[in-house]
């Protein structure tokens, strides 16, 4: 078995520890590991290299990914997918590990159906929005970056008696905003998965302001597209000077947390073993309640991730 690893879509902290473990473990098992650079774009252009220990030395603590990543429009076209397949064949690669999100898995589902390529997808995205798994690689680091930002913003908000509206990433998914609002003690949280009851929030917070509250923290998921509107509403309803802070791409960077590193190792060990032990595979590895499993990629891409009711019910008091 010749096995390659690549990243695809948005980068996430934890990709580098995964790439390092992949190379080390493949050699330990007597396999030849390959690195595919620049995601699906690099696969199309044949940017594939036999991996050595040297390629992955000293990368464990780095955010981003040393093999880089991309979002590929060309991969939507059959001719480029065939070119990608020929590149793998030329190198004798029959197995692929892909660190990516559901967009990347959708592309791989098609690729697998057209060509004889075995693969395991590792759910990797700060958005934590992949069906079938409660955890995606990188989300713990992103949550800690947001926590750090919110703690700091709270310092200045309280010092200045101001309100802050902080916008988090997550595409259409409100996971980052929901967990961050809960763990930072925000007063307001808006996510696409939940109706926000303005009237009841006004009642609750006006009472608190009368009782002495001097600042407010609102966490708004980018997916609701209401960051500016929330600022205006807060100013009008509570008379507090309000600032907006869009956290943006800092949420994707930073050195991976211990948890993301350990999970990267586990995902890799189990994925390499799975590829070695199963003749045909088109799976995504998932993690739920302490258990790793493998789901058909079709199941993963045809279903939609939902935030656990437990997290959503934690937000009820912010209504
Ligand atoms: O999927 C990861 C993510 O960071 C989303 O949270 C965000 O909406 C998007 O990627 C940003 O994409 P780009 O890096 O292309 O601006």
Coordinates of C-alpha atoms and ligand atoms in Angstrom, one line a residue, residues 9-11 71 124-127 129 168-173 176 222 248-249 251-252, ligand 1:
X9 CA -10.5 23.6 2.0
X10 CA -10.0 25.9 5.0
X11 CA -6.9 25.2 7.0
X71 CA -10.3 25.3 -2.6
X124 CA -11.0 19.0 9.9
X125 CA -12.6 22.4 10.2
X126 CA -12.9 25.1 12.8
X127 CA -16.6 25.3 11.9
X129 CA -20.1 21.4 11.1
X168 CA -17.4 34.7 15.0
X169 CA -16.8 32.5 12.0
X170 CA -18.5 29.2 11.2
X171 CA -20.2 29.7 7.9
X172 CA -23.9 28.7 8.3
X173 CA -23.1 26.9 11.5
X176 CA -18.3 28.4 17.5
X222 CA -21.4 35.2 10.9
X248 CA -12.1 37.0 11.2
X249 CA -9.2 34.8 10.2
X251 CA -9.8 32.1 14.5
X252 CA -8.1 29.8 12.0
Ligands
LIG1 O1 -14.7 26.9 6.8 C1 -13.8 27.7 7.5 C2 -14.0 29.2 7.4 O2 -13.0 29.8 8.2 C3 -15.4 29.6 7.7 O3 -15.6 29.8 9.1 C4 -15.5 31.0 7.0 O4 -16.8 31.3 6.7 C5 -14.7 30.7 5.7 O5 -13.9 29.6 6.0 C6 -13.8 31.8 5.3 O6 -13.3 31.5 4.1 P1 -12.0 32.2 3.4 O7 -10.8 31.8 4.1 O8 -12.1 31.7 2.0 O9 -12.3 33.7 3.6

